[in-house]
């Protein structure tokens, strides 16, 4: 590896780490701003974990950066309500009860005179929901802003109606060959005189300017057709006779389904690809697809653990859609900077990587499990439901929902997350996902 490649890799990693730190700080800023808005005291706002590298106190909040850029947090006074007896220091010989009491005690350990009215648990459930949702929401806002901005200004690699190549013969796409045999018929495109560089602008008299539309028209036609192409600045009409052939099956979004084929009309040419900026509407649709794919990926995480284990500890291949951690994403960022592509392509790829990371932060944190933000949101919503039901049925107010009672479950969930994170870390080091 050359010195320049090493330097570019380090630069890419540094750029990603900076983006990571900004995303974490942005997330915690959502929690901090809404907590202060509702009068909750926040003693700490920290980016990172581990030893503190730098900090400064302003007002009643200490702002700082820690050594490990793997997350961040804010400390809010009174995250959990006191026990039934109103005490904070009660102890139990039960390890599960001990976890609950430790969490409850930690929530009040920095209590100062006058904080009685600045406790998190004393706020109405809807305010607590806003405080806990604000962090992930900031990541969603950042992901959408980056994605739409890049999609509308830079664009995506998109197939166009320009001809990149003409197939000489008809070969079923489910056959694993690309060489013509004597028995193969001449392709309709070749027979009609379609040439590389032609841009198809109309099909059977109807204008087409998108590959998706042209592809559907071709698939729906078997027999004679008229296509209009622009060649050397002038329009030329061609009259191919489209044939039935086995072609790749598409899903409802127009994406090819690997290994699936259907019988449809066939012309026989390859479409040129180029980077095309998207309209606002198309960008929103793409963003929606990205969110849907993100949700599907979160749901599919458990099913990917065996393959991830094989990739980390045996000779298993690392799938392109394998879960990637911070280290793996940083390596991808470094790899992006070494690609032999224009600088604007590198910038766009880094921004898309950052957008994907922020979307993952949003989706992951919205899981209704403690200690994630979604777990606290679920607790506040459950409290609101209990209190509302009590009012309807004229029962005594049940009081705040004691989220601290769920801390044993939170420790189990945290343990599972830590094990999964370590597995991903090992895989990212010994068998990383690569983009080249």
Coordinates of C-alpha atoms in Angstrom, one line a residue:
X1 CA 0.0 0.0 0.0
X2 CA 1.5 3.4 -1.1
X3 CA 2.0 6.3 1.3
X4 CA -0.7 8.3 -0.6
X5 CA -3.2 5.5 -0.2
X6 CA -2.5 5.3 3.6
X7 CA -2.8 9.1 4.0
X8 CA -6.1 9.1 2.0
X9 CA -7.4 6.2 4.1
X10 CA -6.5 8.0 7.4
X11 CA -8.2 11.2 6.0
X12 CA -11.4 9.2 5.2
X13 CA -11.5 7.7 8.7
X14 CA -10.9 11.1 10.3
X15 CA -13.7 12.7 8.2
X16 CA -16.1 9.9 9.3
X17 CA -15.1 10.1 12.9
X18 CA -15.8 13.9 12.8
X19 CA -19.2 13.2 11.2
X20 CA -19.8 10.6 13.9
X21 CA -19.0 13.0 16.7
X22 CA -21.2 15.7 15.2
X23 CA -24.1 13.2 14.9
X24 CA -23.7 12.1 18.5
X25 CA -23.5 15.7 19.7
X26 CA -26.5 16.6 17.5
X27 CA -28.5 13.7 19.0
X28 CA -27.7 14.7 22.6
X29 CA -28.5 18.4 21.8
X30 CA -32.0 17.3 21.1
X31 CA -32.3 15.8 24.6
X32 CA -30.5 18.7 26.2
X33 CA -32.5 21.5 24.6
X34 CA -35.9 20.0 25.3
X35 CA -34.9 19.0 28.9
X36 CA -33.9 22.6 29.6
X37 CA -37.1 23.9 27.9
X38 CA -39.2 21.9 30.4
X39 CA -37.1 23.0 33.4
X40 CA -35.2 19.7 34.0
X41 CA -31.8 20.1 35.5
X42 CA -29.0 18.6 33.3
X43 CA -25.7 18.3 35.2
X44 CA -23.8 16.8 32.2
X45 CA -23.7 16.8 28.4
X46 CA -21.0 14.5 27.1
X47 CA -19.9 13.3 23.7
X48 CA -18.2 9.9 24.0
X49 CA -17.5 7.5 26.8
X50 CA -14.6 6.8 29.1
X51 CA -12.0 9.3 30.4
X52 CA -12.9 13.0 29.9
X53 CA -10.5 14.8 27.4
X54 CA -12.1 18.2 27.8
X55 CA -14.9 19.8 29.7
X56 CA -16.3 23.2 30.7
X57 CA -19.1 24.1 33.0
X58 CA -21.6 26.7 31.9
X59 CA -24.5 27.4 34.1
X60 CA -25.5 24.2 35.8
X61 CA -24.3 21.9 33.0
X62 CA -20.9 20.5 32.4
X63 CA -20.1 20.2 28.6
X64 CA -17.4 17.8 27.6
X65 CA -15.7 15.3 25.2
X66 CA -14.6 11.9 26.3
X67 CA -12.0 9.5 24.8
X68 CA -14.1 6.8 23.1
X69 CA -16.3 8.2 20.3
X70 CA -18.9 5.4 20.5
X71 CA -21.9 7.3 21.9
X72 CA -22.8 10.1 24.2
X73 CA -25.2 11.0 27.0
X74 CA -26.8 13.7 29.1
X75 CA -27.5 13.3 32.8
X76 CA -30.9 14.4 33.9
X77 CA -31.8 14.7 37.6
X78 CA -34.6 12.3 38.7
X79 CA -34.8 9.9 35.8
X80 CA -36.6 7.5 38.1
X81 CA -39.1 8.2 40.9
X82 CA -38.3 7.3 44.6
X83 CA -39.3 3.9 46.0
X84 CA -42.8 3.3 47.5
X85 CA -41.5 4.5 50.9
X86 CA -40.1 7.7 49.4
X87 CA -36.5 6.7 50.3
X88 CA -33.6 6.6 47.9
X89 CA -31.0 4.7 49.9
X90 CA -32.9 1.5 50.7
X91 CA -30.9 -1.6 50.1
X92 CA -31.9 -5.2 49.3
X93 CA -30.1 -8.5 49.4
X94 CA -31.8 -9.5 46.1
X95 CA -29.4 -8.7 43.2
X96 CA -32.4 -7.7 41.0
X97 CA -33.7 -5.4 43.7
X98 CA -30.2 -4.1 44.1
X99 CA -30.1 -3.1 40.4
X100 CA -33.4 -1.2 40.8
X101 CA -32.2 0.6 43.9
X102 CA -28.8 1.5 42.4
X103 CA -30.5 3.0 39.4
X104 CA -32.9 4.9 41.6
X105 CA -30.1 6.2 43.8
X106 CA -28.0 7.3 40.8
X107 CA -30.9 9.3 39.5
X108 CA -30.8 11.5 42.7
X109 CA -27.1 11.4 43.6
X110 CA -26.5 15.0 42.4
X111 CA -29.7 16.4 43.9
X112 CA -29.3 20.0 45.1
X113 CA -31.6 22.3 47.1
X114 CA -34.3 23.5 44.8
X115 CA -34.1 20.5 42.5
X116 CA -37.4 19.1 43.8
X117 CA -39.2 20.9 41.0
X118 CA -36.6 20.1 38.3
X119 CA -36.8 16.3 38.3
X120 CA -37.4 14.4 35.1
X121 CA -40.0 12.0 36.5
X122 CA -42.2 14.9 37.8
X123 CA -42.8 16.2 34.3
X124 CA -46.0 15.2 32.5
X125 CA -45.7 12.1 30.3
X126 CA -46.0 14.0 27.1
X127 CA -43.1 16.3 28.1
X128 CA -40.9 13.2 28.9
X129 CA -41.8 11.7 25.5
X130 CA -40.7 14.9 23.8
X131 CA -37.4 14.9 25.7
X132 CA -36.6 11.3 24.9
X133 CA -37.8 11.5 21.3
X134 CA -35.9 14.7 20.6
X135 CA -32.5 12.9 20.4
X136 CA -33.4 10.3 17.8
X137 CA -35.5 12.9 16.0
X138 CA -32.5 15.1 15.5
X139 CA -30.7 12.1 13.8
X140 CA -33.7 11.6 11.5
X141 CA -33.7 15.3 10.6
X142 CA -30.0 15.2 9.8
X143 CA -30.4 12.0 7.8
X144 CA -33.3 13.4 5.7
X145 CA -31.5 16.8 5.2
X146 CA -28.3 15.2 4.0
X147 CA -30.1 12.6 1.8
X148 CA -32.4 15.1 0.1
X149 CA -29.6 17.7 -0.3
X150 CA -27.2 15.3 -2.0
X151 CA -30.0 13.5 -4.0
X152 CA -31.3 16.8 -5.4
X153 CA -27.9 18.4 -6.1
X154 CA -25.6 15.5 -6.9
X155 CA -27.9 12.7 -7.7
X156 CA -27.8 8.9 -8.1
X157 CA -26.2 6.5 -10.5
X158 CA -29.2 6.0 -12.8
X159 CA -30.0 4.0 -15.9
X160 CA -31.0 6.2 -18.8
X161 CA -32.6 5.7 -22.2
X162 CA -29.2 6.0 -24.0
X163 CA -27.8 2.8 -25.5
X164 CA -24.5 1.6 -23.9
X165 CA -24.3 -1.7 -25.8
X166 CA -26.3 -3.8 -28.3
X167 CA -26.8 -7.5 -27.7
X168 CA -26.0 -9.4 -30.9
X169 CA -28.3 -12.4 -30.2
X170 CA -31.1 -13.4 -27.9
X171 CA -29.9 -15.3 -24.8
X172 CA -32.3 -16.2 -21.9
X173 CA -31.2 -14.2 -18.9
X174 CA -31.5 -17.3 -16.7
X175 CA -28.7 -19.0 -18.7
X176 CA -25.2 -18.5 -17.3
X177 CA -23.6 -17.4 -20.5
X178 CA -23.0 -14.3 -22.5
X179 CA -21.6 -15.7 -25.7
X180 CA -23.8 -16.2 -28.7
X181 CA -24.3 -19.6 -30.2
X182 CA -25.3 -20.5 -33.8
X183 CA -28.8 -21.5 -32.8
X184 CA -29.4 -18.1 -31.0
X185 CA -31.6 -15.7 -33.0
X186 CA -30.4 -12.2 -33.8
X187 CA -31.6 -9.8 -31.2
X188 CA -34.4 -7.3 -32.2
X189 CA -32.1 -4.4 -31.4
X190 CA -29.3 -5.7 -33.6
X191 CA -31.7 -6.5 -36.5
X192 CA -33.3 -3.0 -36.3
X193 CA -30.0 -1.2 -36.5
X194 CA -29.9 0.2 -32.9
X195 CA -26.4 1.7 -32.2
X196 CA -24.3 2.6 -29.2
X197 CA -24.9 6.2 -28.4
X198 CA -28.5 6.3 -29.6
X199 CA -30.9 7.9 -27.1
X200 CA -34.4 6.5 -27.2
X201 CA -36.9 9.3 -26.9
X202 CA -40.2 7.6 -27.9
X203 CA -41.7 4.1 -28.0
X204 CA -44.6 3.5 -30.3
X205 CA -45.1 7.3 -30.7
X206 CA -45.2 8.0 -26.9
X207 CA -42.3 10.0 -25.5
X208 CA -40.1 8.3 -22.9
X209 CA -37.4 10.0 -20.8
X210 CA -37.0 7.5 -18.0
X211 CA -35.4 4.1 -18.2
X212 CA -38.1 2.6 -15.8
X213 CA -40.9 3.7 -18.2
X214 CA -39.0 2.5 -21.3
X215 CA -38.2 -0.8 -19.6
X216 CA -41.8 -1.4 -18.7
X217 CA -43.0 -0.6 -22.3
X218 CA -40.4 -3.0 -23.8
X219 CA -41.5 -5.8 -21.4
X220 CA -45.1 -5.3 -22.2
X221 CA -44.6 -5.5 -26.0
X222 CA -44.1 -8.7 -28.1
X223 CA -44.1 -8.2 -31.8
X224 CA -43.6 -5.1 -34.1
X225 CA -42.8 -1.8 -32.5
X226 CA -41.6 1.7 -33.4
X227 CA -38.8 3.4 -31.5
X228 CA -37.5 6.9 -32.1
X229 CA -33.9 7.6 -31.3
X230 CA -31.7 10.7 -31.4
X231 CA -28.6 9.9 -33.4
X232 CA -26.0 12.5 -34.3
X233 CA -28.5 15.3 -33.4
X234 CA -31.4 14.1 -35.5
X235 CA -34.3 11.8 -34.8
X236 CA -34.4 8.4 -36.5
X237 CA -37.2 5.8 -36.5
X238 CA -36.4 2.1 -36.1
X239 CA -38.8 -0.8 -36.4
X240 CA -37.7 -3.7 -34.3
X241 CA -39.8 -6.9 -33.8
X242 CA -39.6 -7.6 -30.1
X243 CA -39.3 -11.2 -29.0
X244 CA -40.4 -13.1 -25.9
X245 CA -37.5 -13.9 -23.6
X246 CA -36.7 -14.9 -20.0
X247 CA -35.7 -11.6 -18.3
X248 CA -35.0 -10.6 -14.7
X249 CA -38.1 -10.2 -12.5
X250 CA -38.7 -6.8 -10.9
X251 CA -40.3 -5.9 -7.6
X252 CA -43.0 -3.3 -7.1
X253 CA -40.3 -0.6 -6.9
X254 CA -38.8 -1.6 -10.2
X255 CA -35.7 -3.2 -8.6
X256 CA -34.4 -6.5 -10.0
X257 CA -35.0 -9.5 -7.8
X258 CA -31.9 -11.7 -7.9
X259 CA -32.4 -15.2 -9.2
X260 CA -36.0 -14.6 -10.3
X261 CA -37.1 -14.5 -14.0
X262 CA -40.2 -13.9 -16.0
X263 CA -41.2 -14.2 -19.6
X264 CA -41.6 -10.8 -21.2
X265 CA -40.8 -8.7 -24.3
X266 CA -37.1 -8.3 -25.2
X267 CA -35.3 -5.7 -27.3
X268 CA -31.7 -6.5 -26.5
X269 CA -29.6 -3.6 -25.4
X270 CA -27.8 -2.3 -22.3
X271 CA -28.8 1.1 -20.9
X272 CA -26.2 3.7 -20.2
X273 CA -25.8 4.8 -16.6
X274 CA -25.1 8.4 -15.4
X275 CA -25.4 10.4 -12.3
X276 CA -28.7 12.2 -12.4
X277 CA -30.0 14.7 -9.8
X278 CA -33.5 13.8 -8.6
X279 CA -36.5 16.0 -8.2
X280 CA -37.8 16.7 -4.7
X281 CA -40.6 14.2 -5.2
X282 CA -38.3 11.4 -6.4
X283 CA -35.9 12.2 -3.6
X284 CA -38.6 11.9 -1.0
X285 CA -39.6 8.5 -2.5
X286 CA -36.0 7.3 -2.4
X287 CA -35.7 8.5 1.2
X288 CA -38.9 6.5 2.0
X289 CA -37.4 3.4 0.4
X290 CA -34.2 4.0 2.5
X291 CA -36.2 4.2 5.7
X292 CA -38.2 1.1 4.8
X293 CA -35.0 -0.8 4.1
X294 CA -33.6 0.4 7.4
X295 CA -36.6 -0.9 9.3
X296 CA -36.3 -4.3 7.4
X297 CA -32.6 -4.4 8.3
X298 CA -33.3 -3.9 12.1
X299 CA -36.0 -6.6 12.0
X300 CA -33.6 -9.0 10.2
X301 CA -30.6 -8.4 12.6
X302 CA -31.2 -11.7 14.6
X303 CA -31.3 -13.8 11.4
X304 CA -27.9 -12.3 10.3
X305 CA -26.0 -13.3 13.5
X306 CA -25.0 -16.9 12.3
X307 CA -23.5 -15.5 9.0
X308 CA -21.8 -12.7 11.0
X309 CA -20.3 -15.3 13.4
X310 CA -19.0 -17.4 10.5
X311 CA -17.5 -14.3 8.9
X312 CA -15.8 -13.4 12.1
X313 CA -14.5 -16.7 13.3
X314 CA -14.4 -19.0 10.3
X315 CA -14.0 -18.8 6.5
X316 CA -17.6 -17.4 6.0
X317 CA -18.0 -14.7 3.3
X318 CA -19.0 -11.2 4.7
X319 CA -22.2 -10.3 2.9
X320 CA -22.6 -6.8 1.5
X321 CA -25.6 -6.2 3.6
X322 CA -24.0 -7.5 6.8
X323 CA -24.3 -5.4 9.9
X324 CA -21.5 -2.9 10.2
X325 CA -20.3 -1.1 13.4
X326 CA -18.5 2.1 14.0
X327 CA -15.1 0.6 13.1
X328 CA -16.5 -1.0 9.9
X329 CA -18.1 2.3 8.8
X330 CA -14.9 4.2 9.5
X331 CA -13.0 1.7 7.3
X332 CA -15.6 2.2 4.6
X333 CA -15.1 6.0 4.9
X334 CA -11.3 5.5 4.5
X335 CA -11.9 3.3 1.5
X336 CA -14.1 5.9 -0.1
X337 CA -11.2 8.4 -0.1
X338 CA -9.0 6.0 -2.0
X339 CA -11.4 5.3 -4.9
X340 CA -10.3 6.5 -8.3
X341 CA -13.4 8.7 -8.8
X342 CA -14.0 12.5 -9.0
X343 CA -13.8 14.3 -5.7
X344 CA -17.5 15.2 -5.8
X345 CA -18.3 11.5 -6.0
X346 CA -16.3 10.9 -2.8
X347 CA -18.0 13.8 -1.0
X348 CA -21.4 12.4 -2.0
X349 CA -20.5 8.9 -0.9
X350 CA -19.3 10.2 2.5
X351 CA -22.4 12.2 3.0
X352 CA -24.6 9.2 2.1
X353 CA -22.6 7.1 4.6
X354 CA -23.3 9.7 7.3
X355 CA -27.0 9.9 6.4
X356 CA -27.3 6.1 6.7
X357 CA -25.5 6.2 10.0
X358 CA -27.9 8.8 11.4
X359 CA -30.9 6.9 10.1
X360 CA -29.6 3.8 11.9
X361 CA -29.2 5.8 15.1
X362 CA -32.8 6.9 14.8
X363 CA -34.3 3.5 14.1
X364 CA -32.1 1.7 16.7
X365 CA -32.9 4.2 19.5
X366 CA -36.6 4.0 18.8
X367 CA -36.7 0.3 19.8
X368 CA -39.1 0.2 22.9
X369 CA -36.4 -1.4 25.1
X370 CA -34.5 0.1 28.0
X371 CA -31.9 1.6 28.2
X372 CA -32.7 3.0 24.7
X373 CA -34.7 6.2 24.3
X374 CA -37.6 4.1 23.0
X375 CA -37.7 2.3 26.3
X376 CA -38.2 5.5 28.2
X377 CA -40.8 6.7 25.7
X378 CA -42.7 3.4 26.1
X379 CA -42.6 3.9 29.9
X380 CA -44.0 7.4 29.7
X381 CA -46.7 6.4 27.3
X382 CA -47.7 3.5 29.6
X383 CA -47.9 5.9 32.5
X384 CA -50.1 8.2 30.5
X385 CA -52.4 5.3 29.6
X386 CA -52.6 4.2 33.3
X387 CA -53.4 7.7 34.6
X388 CA -55.9 8.3 31.8
X389 CA -57.7 5.0 32.5
X390 CA -57.8 5.8 36.2
X391 CA -59.5 9.2 35.5
X392 CA -62.0 7.5 33.2
X393 CA -62.9 4.8 35.8
X394 CA -62.6 7.3 38.7
X395 CA -59.8 5.3 40.4
X396 CA -57.0 6.7 42.5
X397 CA -54.1 8.2 40.5
X398 CA -51.5 5.4 40.2
X399 CA -48.7 7.9 40.1
X400 CA -45.5 7.9 38.0
X401 CA -44.6 4.6 36.3
X402 CA -41.5 3.3 38.0
X403 CA -39.2 2.6 35.1
X404 CA -36.5 1.6 37.5
X405 CA -38.3 -1.7 38.1
X406 CA -37.4 -2.6 34.5
X407 CA -33.6 -2.1 35.1
X408 CA -32.9 -5.9 35.4
X409 CA -34.4 -6.2 31.9
X410 CA -32.4 -3.2 30.8
X411 CA -29.2 -4.9 32.0
X412 CA -30.0 -8.0 30.0
X413 CA -30.8 -6.0 26.9
X414 CA -27.6 -4.0 27.3
X415 CA -25.7 -7.2 27.7
X416 CA -27.1 -8.6 24.5
X417 CA -26.3 -5.3 22.7
X418 CA -22.7 -5.4 24.0
X419 CA -22.2 -9.0 22.8
X420 CA -23.6 -8.1 19.4
X421 CA -21.4 -5.0 19.2
X422 CA -18.3 -7.0 20.0
X423 CA -19.2 -9.6 17.4
X424 CA -19.6 -6.9 14.8
X425 CA -16.4 -5.3 15.9
X426 CA -14.5 -8.6 15.4
X427 CA -16.0 -9.1 12.0
X428 CA -15.2 -5.5 11.0
X429 CA -11.6 -6.0 11.9
X430 CA -10.9 -9.5 10.6
X431 CA -13.4 -9.6 7.7
X432 CA -14.6 -6.1 6.8
X433 CA -17.3 -5.1 4.4
X434 CA -15.6 -3.6 1.3
X435 CA -17.0 -1.4 -1.4
X436 CA -14.4 -2.2 -4.0

